[in-house]
N, CA, C and O atoms as a DFTB+ gen file, in Angstrom:
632 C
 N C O
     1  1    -184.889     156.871      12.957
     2  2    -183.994     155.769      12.666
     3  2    -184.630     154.922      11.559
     4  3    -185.753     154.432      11.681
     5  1    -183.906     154.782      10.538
     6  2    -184.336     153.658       9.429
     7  2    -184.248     152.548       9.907
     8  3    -183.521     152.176      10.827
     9  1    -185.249     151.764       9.087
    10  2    -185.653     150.335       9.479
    11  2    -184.434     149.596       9.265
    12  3    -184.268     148.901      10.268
    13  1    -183.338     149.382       8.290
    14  2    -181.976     149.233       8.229
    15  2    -181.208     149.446       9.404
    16  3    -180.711     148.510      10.030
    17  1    -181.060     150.934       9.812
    18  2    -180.509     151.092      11.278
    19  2    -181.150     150.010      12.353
    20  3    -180.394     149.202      12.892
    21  1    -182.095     150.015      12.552
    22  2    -183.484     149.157      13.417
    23  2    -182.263     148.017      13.598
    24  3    -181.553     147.681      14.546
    25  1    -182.367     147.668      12.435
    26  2    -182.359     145.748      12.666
    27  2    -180.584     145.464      12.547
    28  3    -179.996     144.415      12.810
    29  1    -180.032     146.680      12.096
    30  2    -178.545     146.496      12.154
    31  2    -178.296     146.598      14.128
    32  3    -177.355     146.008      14.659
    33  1    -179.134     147.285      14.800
    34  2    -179.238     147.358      16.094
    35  2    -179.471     146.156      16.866
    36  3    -178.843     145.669      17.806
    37  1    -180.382     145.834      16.333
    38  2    -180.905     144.502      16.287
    39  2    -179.863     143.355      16.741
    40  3    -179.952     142.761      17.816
    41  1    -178.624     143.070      15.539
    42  2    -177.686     142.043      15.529
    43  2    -176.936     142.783      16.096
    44  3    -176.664     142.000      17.006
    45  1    -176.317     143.721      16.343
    46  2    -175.134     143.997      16.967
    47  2    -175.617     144.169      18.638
    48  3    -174.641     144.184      19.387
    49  1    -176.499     144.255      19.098
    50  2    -176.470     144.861      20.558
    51  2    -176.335     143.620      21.270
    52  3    -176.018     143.794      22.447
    53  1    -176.495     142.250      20.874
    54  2    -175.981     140.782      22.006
    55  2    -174.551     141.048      21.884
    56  3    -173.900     141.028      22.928
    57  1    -173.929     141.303      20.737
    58  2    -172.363     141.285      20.199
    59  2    -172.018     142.370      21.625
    60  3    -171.768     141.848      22.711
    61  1    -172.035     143.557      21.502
    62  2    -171.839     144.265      22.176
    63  2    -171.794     143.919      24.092
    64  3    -170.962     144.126      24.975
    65  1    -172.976     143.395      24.048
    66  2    -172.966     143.056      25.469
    67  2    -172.075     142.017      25.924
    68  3    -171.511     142.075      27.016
    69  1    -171.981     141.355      25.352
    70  2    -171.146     140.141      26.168
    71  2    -169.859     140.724      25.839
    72  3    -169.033     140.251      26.621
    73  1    -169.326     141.526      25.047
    74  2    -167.793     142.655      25.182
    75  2    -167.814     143.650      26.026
    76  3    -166.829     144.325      26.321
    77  1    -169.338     143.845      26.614
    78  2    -169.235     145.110      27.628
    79  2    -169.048     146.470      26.953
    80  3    -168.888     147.552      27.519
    81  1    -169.095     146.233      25.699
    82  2    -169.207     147.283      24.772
    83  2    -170.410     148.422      24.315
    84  3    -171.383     147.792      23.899
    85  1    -170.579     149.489      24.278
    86  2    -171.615     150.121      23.944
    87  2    -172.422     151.084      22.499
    88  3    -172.328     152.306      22.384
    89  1    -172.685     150.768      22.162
    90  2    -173.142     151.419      21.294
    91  2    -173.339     152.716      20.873
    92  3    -174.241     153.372      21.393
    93  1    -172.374     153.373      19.688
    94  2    -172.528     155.257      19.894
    95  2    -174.084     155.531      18.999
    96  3    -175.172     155.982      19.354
    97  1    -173.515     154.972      17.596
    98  2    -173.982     155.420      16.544
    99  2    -174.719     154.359      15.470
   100  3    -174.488     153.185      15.760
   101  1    -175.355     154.504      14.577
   102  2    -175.340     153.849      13.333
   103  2    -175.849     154.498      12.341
   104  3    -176.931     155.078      12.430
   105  1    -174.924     154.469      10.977
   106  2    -175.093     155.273      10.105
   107  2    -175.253     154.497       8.724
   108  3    -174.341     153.856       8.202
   109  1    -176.343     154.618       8.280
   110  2    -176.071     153.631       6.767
   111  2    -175.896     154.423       5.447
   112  3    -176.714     153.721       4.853
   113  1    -175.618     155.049       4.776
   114  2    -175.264     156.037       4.024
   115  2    -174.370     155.515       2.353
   116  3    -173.557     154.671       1.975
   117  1    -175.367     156.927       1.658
   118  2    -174.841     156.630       0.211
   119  2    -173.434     158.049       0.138
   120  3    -173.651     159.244       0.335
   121  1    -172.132     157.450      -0.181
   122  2    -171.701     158.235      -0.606
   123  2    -171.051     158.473      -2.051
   124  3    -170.011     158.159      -1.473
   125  1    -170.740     158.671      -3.091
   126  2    -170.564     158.760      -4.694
   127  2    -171.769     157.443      -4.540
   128  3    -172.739     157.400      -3.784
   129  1    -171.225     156.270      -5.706
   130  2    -171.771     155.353      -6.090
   131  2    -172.018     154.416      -4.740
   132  3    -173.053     153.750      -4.752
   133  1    -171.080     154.300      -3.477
   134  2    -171.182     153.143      -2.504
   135  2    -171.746     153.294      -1.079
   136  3    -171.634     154.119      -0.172
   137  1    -172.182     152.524      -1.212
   138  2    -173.420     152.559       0.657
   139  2    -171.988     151.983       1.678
   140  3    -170.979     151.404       1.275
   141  1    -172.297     152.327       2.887
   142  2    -171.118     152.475       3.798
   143  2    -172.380     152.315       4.958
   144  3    -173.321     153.098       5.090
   145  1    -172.147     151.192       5.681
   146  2    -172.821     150.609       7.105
   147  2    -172.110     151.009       8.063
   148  3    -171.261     150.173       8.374
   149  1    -172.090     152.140       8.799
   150  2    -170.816     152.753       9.721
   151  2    -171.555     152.120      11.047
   152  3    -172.781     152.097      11.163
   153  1    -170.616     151.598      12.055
   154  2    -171.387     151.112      13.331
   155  2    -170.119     151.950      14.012
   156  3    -169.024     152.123      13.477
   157  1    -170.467     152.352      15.115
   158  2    -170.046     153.597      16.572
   159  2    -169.828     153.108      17.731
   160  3    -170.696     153.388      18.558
   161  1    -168.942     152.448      18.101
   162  2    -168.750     151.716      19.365
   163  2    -167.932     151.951      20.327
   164  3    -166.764     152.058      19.953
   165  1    -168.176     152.113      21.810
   166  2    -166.837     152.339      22.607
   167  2    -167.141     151.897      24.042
   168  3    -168.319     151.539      24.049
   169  1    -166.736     151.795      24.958
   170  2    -166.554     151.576      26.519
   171  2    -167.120     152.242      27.546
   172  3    -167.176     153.467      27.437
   173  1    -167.606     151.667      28.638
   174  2    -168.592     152.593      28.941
   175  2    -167.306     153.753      29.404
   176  3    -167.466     154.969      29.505
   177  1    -166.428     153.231      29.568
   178  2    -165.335     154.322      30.248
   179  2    -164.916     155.554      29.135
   180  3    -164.277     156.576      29.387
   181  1    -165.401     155.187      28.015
   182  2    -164.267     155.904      26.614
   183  2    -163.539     155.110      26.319
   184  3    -163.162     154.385      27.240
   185  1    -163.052     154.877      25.105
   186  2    -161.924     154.432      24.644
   187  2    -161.828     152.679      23.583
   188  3    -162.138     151.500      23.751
   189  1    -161.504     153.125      23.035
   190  2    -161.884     151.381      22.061
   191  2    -160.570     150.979      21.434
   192  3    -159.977     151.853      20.801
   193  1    -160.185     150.113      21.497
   194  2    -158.611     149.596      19.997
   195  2    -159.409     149.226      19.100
   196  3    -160.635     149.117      19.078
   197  1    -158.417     148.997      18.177
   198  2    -158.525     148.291      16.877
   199  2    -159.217     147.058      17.168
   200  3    -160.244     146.832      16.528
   201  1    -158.836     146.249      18.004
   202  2    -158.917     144.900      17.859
   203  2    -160.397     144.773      18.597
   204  3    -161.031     143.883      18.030
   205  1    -160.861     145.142      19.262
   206  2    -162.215     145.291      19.549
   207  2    -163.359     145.812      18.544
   208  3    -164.575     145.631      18.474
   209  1    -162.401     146.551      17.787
   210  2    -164.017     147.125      16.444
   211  2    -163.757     145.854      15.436
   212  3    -164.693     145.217      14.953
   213  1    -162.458     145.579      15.190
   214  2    -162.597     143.966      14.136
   215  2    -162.875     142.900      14.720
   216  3    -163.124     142.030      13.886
   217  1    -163.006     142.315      16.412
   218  2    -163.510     141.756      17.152
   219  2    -165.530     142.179      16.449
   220  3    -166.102     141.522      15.580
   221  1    -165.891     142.930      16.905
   222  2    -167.249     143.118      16.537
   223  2    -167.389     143.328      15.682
   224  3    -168.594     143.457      15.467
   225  1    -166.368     143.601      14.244
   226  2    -167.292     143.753      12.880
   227  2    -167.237     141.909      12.434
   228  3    -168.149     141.505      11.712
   229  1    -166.171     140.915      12.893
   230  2    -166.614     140.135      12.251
   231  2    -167.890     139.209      13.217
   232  3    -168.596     138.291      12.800
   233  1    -167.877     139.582      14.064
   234  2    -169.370     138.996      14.515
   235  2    -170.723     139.822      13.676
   236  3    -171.833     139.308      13.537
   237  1    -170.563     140.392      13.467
   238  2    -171.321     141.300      12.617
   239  2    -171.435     141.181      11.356
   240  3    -172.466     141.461      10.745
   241  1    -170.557     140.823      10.922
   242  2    -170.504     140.587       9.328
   243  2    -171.039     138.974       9.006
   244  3    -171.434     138.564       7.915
   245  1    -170.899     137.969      10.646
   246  2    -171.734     136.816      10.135
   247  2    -173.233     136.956      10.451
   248  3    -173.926     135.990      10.132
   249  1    -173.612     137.611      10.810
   250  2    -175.126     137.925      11.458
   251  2    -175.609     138.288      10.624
   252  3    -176.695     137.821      10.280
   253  1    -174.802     139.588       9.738
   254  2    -175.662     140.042       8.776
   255  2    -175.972     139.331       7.726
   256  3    -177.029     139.221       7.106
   257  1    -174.727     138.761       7.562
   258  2    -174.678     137.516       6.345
   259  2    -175.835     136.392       6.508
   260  3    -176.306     135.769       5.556
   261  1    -176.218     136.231       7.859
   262  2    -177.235     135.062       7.971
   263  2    -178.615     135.857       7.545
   264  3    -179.550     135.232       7.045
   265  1    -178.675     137.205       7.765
   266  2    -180.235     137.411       8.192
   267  2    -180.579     138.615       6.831
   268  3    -181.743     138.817       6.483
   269  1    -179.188     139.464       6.047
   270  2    -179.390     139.867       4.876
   271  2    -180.611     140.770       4.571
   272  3    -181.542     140.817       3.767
   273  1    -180.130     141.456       5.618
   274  2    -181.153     142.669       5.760
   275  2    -181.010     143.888       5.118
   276  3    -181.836     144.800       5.080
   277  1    -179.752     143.842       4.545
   278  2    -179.138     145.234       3.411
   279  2    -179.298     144.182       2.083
   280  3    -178.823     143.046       2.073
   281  1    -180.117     144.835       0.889
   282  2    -180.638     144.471      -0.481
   283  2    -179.622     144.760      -1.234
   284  3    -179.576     144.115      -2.281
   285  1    -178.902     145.412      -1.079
   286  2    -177.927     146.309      -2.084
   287  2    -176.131     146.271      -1.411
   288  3    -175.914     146.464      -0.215
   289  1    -175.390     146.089      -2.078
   290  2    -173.783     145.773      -2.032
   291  2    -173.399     147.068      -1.205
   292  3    -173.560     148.209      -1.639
   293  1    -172.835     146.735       0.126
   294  2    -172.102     148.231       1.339
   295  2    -170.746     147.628       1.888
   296  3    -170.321     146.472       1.918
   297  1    -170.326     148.596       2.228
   298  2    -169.128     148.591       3.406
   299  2    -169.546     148.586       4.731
   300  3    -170.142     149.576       5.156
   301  1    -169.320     147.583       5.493
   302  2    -169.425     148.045       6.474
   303  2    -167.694     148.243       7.235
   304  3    -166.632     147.663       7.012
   305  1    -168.062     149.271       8.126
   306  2    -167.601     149.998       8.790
   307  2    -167.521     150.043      10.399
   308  3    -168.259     150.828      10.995
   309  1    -166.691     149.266      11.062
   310  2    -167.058     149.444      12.766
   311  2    -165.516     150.106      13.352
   312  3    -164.363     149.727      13.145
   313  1    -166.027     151.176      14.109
   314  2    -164.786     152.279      14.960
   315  2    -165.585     152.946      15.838
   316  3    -166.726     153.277      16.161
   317  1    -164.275     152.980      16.090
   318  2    -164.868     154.352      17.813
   319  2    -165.414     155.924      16.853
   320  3    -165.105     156.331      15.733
   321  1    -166.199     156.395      17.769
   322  2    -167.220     157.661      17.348
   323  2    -165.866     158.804      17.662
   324  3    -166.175     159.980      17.470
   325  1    -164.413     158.548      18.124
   326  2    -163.692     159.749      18.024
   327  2    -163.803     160.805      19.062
   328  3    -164.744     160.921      19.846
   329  1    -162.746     161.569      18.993
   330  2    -162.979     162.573      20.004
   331  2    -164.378     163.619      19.816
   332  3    -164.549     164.447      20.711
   333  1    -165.011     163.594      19.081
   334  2    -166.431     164.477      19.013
   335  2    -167.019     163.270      18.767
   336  3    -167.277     162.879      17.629
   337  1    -167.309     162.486      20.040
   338  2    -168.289     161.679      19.780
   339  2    -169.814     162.630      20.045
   340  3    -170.014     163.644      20.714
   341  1    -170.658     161.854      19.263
   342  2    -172.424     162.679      19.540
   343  2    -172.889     162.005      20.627
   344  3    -172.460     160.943      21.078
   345  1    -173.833     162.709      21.046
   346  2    -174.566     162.571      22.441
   347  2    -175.654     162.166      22.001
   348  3    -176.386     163.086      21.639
   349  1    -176.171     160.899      21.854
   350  2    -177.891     160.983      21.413
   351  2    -178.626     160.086      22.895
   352  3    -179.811     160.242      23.190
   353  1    -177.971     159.449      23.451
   354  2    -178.933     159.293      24.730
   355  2    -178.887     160.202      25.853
   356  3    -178.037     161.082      25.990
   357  1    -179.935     159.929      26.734
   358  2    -180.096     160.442      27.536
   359  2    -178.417     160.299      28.673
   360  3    -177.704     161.130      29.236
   361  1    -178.404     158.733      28.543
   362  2    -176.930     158.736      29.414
   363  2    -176.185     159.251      29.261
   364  3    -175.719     159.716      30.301
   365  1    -175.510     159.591      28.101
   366  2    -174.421     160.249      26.833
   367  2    -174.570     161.544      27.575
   368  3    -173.617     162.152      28.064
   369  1    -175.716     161.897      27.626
   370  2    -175.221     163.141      28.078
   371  2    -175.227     163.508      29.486
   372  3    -174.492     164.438      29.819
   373  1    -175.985     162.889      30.423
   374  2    -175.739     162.732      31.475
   375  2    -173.999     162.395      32.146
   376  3    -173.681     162.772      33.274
   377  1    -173.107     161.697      31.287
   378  2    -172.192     161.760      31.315
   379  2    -170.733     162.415      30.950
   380  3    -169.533     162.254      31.176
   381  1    -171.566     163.189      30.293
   382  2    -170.977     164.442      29.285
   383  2    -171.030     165.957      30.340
   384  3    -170.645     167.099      30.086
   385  1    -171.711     165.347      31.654
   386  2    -171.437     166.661      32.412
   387  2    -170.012     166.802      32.760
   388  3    -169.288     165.838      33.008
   389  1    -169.545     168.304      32.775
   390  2    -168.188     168.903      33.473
   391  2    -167.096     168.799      31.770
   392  3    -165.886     169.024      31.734
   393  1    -167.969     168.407      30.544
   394  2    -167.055     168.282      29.721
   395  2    -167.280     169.257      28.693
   396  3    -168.322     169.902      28.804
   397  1    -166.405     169.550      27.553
   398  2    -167.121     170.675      26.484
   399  2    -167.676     169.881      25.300
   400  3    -167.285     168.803      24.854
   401  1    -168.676     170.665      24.897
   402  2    -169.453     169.896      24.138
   403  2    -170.285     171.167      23.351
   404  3    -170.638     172.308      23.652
   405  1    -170.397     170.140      21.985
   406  2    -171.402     171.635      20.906
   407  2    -172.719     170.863      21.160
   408  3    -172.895     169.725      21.596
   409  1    -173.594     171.819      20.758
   410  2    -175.221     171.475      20.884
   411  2    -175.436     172.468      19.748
   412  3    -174.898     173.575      19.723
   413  1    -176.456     171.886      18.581
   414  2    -177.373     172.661      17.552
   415  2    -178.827     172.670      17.969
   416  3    -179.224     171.687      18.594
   417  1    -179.434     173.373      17.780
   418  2    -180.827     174.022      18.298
   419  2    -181.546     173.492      17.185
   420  3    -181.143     173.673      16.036
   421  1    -183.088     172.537      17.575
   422  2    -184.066     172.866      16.161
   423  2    -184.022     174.745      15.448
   424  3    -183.364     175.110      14.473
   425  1    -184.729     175.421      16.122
   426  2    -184.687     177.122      15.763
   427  2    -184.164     177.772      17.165
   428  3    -184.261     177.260      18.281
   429  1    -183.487     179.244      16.769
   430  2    -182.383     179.861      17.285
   431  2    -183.258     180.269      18.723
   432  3    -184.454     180.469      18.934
   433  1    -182.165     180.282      19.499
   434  2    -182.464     180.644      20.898
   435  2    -181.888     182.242      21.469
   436  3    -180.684     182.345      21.230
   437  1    -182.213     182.938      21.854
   438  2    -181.606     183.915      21.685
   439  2    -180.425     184.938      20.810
   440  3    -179.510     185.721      21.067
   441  1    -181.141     184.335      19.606
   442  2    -181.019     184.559      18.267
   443  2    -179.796     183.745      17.232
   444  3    -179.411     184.054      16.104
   445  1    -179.364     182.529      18.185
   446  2    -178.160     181.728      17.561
   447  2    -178.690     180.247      17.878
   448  3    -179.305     180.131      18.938
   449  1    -178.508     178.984      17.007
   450  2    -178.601     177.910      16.718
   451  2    -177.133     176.664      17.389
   452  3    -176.965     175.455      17.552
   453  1    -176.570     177.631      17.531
   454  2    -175.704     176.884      17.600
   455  2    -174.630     177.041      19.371
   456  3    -174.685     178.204      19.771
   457  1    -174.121     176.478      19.943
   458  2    -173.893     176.459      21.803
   459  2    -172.692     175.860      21.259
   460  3    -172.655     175.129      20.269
   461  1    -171.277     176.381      22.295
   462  2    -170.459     175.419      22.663
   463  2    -169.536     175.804      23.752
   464  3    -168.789     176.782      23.743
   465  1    -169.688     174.807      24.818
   466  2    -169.420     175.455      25.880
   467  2    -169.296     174.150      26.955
   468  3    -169.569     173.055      26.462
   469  1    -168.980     174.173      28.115
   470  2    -168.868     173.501      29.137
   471  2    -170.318     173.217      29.939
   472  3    -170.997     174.026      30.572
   473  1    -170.638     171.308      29.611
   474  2    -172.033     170.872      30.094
   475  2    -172.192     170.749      31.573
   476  3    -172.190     169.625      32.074
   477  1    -172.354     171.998      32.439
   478  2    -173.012     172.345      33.503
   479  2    -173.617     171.061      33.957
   480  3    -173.122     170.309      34.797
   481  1    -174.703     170.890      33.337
   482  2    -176.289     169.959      34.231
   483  2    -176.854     169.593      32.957
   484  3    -176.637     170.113      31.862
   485  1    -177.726     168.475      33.295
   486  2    -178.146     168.004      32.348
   487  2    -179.568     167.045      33.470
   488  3    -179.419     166.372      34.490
   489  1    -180.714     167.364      32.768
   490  2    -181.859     167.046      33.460
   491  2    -183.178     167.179      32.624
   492  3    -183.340     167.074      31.408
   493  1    -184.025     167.425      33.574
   494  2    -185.508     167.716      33.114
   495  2    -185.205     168.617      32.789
   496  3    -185.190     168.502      31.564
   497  1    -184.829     169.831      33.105
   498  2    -184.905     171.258      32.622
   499  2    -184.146     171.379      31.019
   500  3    -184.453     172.081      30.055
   501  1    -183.224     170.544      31.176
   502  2    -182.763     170.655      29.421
   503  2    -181.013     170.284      29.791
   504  3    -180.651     169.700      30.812
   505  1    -180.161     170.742      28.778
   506  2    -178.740     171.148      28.948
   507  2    -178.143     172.440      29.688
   508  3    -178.319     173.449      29.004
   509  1    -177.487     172.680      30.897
   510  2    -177.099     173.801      30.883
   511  2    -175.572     174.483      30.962
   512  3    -174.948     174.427      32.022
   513  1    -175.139     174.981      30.052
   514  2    -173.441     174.894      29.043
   515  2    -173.595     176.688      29.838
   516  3    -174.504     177.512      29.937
   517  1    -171.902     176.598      30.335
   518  2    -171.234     177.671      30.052
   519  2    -170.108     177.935      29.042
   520  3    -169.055     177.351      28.787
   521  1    -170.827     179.222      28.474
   522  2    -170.012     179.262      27.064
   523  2    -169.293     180.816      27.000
   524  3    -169.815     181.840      27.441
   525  1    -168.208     180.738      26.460
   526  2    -167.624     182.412      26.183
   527  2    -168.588     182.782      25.170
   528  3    -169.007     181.999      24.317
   529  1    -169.032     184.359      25.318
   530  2    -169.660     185.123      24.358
   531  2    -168.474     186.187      24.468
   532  3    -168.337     186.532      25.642
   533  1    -167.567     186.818      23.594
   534  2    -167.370     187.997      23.522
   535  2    -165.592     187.351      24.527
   536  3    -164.659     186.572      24.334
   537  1    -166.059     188.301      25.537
   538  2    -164.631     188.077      26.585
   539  2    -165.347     187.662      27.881
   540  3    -164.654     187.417      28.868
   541  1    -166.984     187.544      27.962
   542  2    -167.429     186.988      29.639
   543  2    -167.885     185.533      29.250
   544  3    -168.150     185.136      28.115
   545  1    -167.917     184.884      30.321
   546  2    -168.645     183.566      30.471
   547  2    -169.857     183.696      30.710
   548  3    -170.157     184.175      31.804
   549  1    -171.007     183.283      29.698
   550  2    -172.528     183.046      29.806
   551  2    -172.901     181.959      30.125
   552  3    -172.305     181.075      29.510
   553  1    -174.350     181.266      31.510
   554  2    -174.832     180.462      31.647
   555  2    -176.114     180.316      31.044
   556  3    -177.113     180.863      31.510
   557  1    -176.131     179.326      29.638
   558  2    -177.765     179.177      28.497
   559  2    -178.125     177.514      29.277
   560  3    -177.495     176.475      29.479
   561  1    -179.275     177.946      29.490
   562  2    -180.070     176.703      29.562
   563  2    -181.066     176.392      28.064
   564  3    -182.007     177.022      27.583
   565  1    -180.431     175.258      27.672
   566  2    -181.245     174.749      26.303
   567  2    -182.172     173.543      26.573
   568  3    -181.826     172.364      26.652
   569  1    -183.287     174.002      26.686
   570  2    -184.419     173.081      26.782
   571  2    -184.225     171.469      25.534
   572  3    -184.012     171.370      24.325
   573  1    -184.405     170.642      26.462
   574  2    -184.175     169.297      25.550
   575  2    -185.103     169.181      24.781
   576  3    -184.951     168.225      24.021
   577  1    -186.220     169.867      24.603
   578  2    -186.956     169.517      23.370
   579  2    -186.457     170.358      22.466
   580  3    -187.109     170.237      21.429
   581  1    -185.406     171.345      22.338
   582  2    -185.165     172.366      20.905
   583  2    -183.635     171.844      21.053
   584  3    -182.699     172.340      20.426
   585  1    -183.511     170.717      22.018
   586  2    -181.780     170.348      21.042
   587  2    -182.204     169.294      20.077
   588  3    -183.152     168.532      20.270
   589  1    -181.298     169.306      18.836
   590  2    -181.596     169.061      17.523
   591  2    -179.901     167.760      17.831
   592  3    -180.064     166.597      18.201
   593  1    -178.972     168.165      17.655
   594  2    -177.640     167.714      17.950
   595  2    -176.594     167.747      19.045
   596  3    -176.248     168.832      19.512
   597  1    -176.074     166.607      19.478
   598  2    -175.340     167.311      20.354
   599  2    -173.697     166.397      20.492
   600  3    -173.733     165.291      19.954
   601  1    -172.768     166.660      20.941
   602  2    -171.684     165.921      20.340
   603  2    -170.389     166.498      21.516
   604  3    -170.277     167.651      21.933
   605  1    -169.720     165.597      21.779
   606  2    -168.309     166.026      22.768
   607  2    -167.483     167.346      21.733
   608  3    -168.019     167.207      20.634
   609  1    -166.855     168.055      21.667
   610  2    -166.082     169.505      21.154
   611  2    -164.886     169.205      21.744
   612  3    -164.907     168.658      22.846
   613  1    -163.848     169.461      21.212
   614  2    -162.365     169.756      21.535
   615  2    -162.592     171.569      21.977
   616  3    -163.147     172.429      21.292
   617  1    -161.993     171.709      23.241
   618  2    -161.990     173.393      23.246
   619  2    -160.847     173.738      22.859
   620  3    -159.863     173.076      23.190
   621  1    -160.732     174.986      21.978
   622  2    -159.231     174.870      21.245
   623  2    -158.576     176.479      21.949
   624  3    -157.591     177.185      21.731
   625  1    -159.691     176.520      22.822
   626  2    -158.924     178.103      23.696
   627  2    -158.613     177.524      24.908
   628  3    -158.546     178.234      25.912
   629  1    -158.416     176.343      24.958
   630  2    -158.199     176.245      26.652
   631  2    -156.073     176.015      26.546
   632  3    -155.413     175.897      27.578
């Protein structure tokens, strides 16, 4: 996490709490010529409106304005993380059991990088997804130290 991300965390996580709101993501990013401050927010249940991400971007936009921790002219950006939201905590995915979801591997696991499949368990032992290979259903256990990414999936065969 960049020191930018850090402290954009920083001001938004009181904002968040007293909305009961949670935190997905934060992304600070150059795209052509313009930087774009993307903030990831939603419920612990799922689900966010409009009026809750412009509820927290303008608390956000005076915080930042006081404390001017981005040097250089951005957009910021506050919305829900979407139906493929990413999994980067431990809770995220703890809650992501019984749902489908992709996972990318640091290096390949039985010779593929890439999982998507229905999140079984989720523990010490790692992730464990049943996924179609072929025409059968396979059970992969992916050790949490070689997941690299991991994110909710639309299944588009169901």
């Amino acid at each position: 996490m960049s020191k930018i991300t850090q402290e954009v965390e920083t001001l938004v996580t009181p904002i968040l709490e007293e909305q009961d709101l949670e935190l997905v993501d934060i992304e600070f990013v150059k795209e052509g010529r313009d930087w774009f401050l993307r903030v990831f927010i939603d419920t612990p249940e799922g689900g966010i409106d409009i009026e809750q991400c412009a509820a927290v971007s303008e608390q956000l936009s005076v915080r930042l304005d006081e404390t001017d921790p981005i040097p250089q002219n951005y957009f910021l950006e506050v919305s829900s993380p979407g139906a493929e939201r990413p999994l980067k905590k431990e809770q995220d995915m703890e809650r992501a059991v019984g749902q489908y979801v992709h996972i990318r591997t640091y290096e390949p696991l039985d010779g593929r990088k890439e999982f998507e499949g229905y999140l079984l368990s989720y523990g010490e032992e790692g992730a464990e997804i049943e996924m179609k290979v072929k025409t059968r259903k396979v059970k992969v256990l992916i050790p949490k130290d070689k997941i690299a990414f991991a994110r909710l999936a639309i299944d588009f065969s169901a």
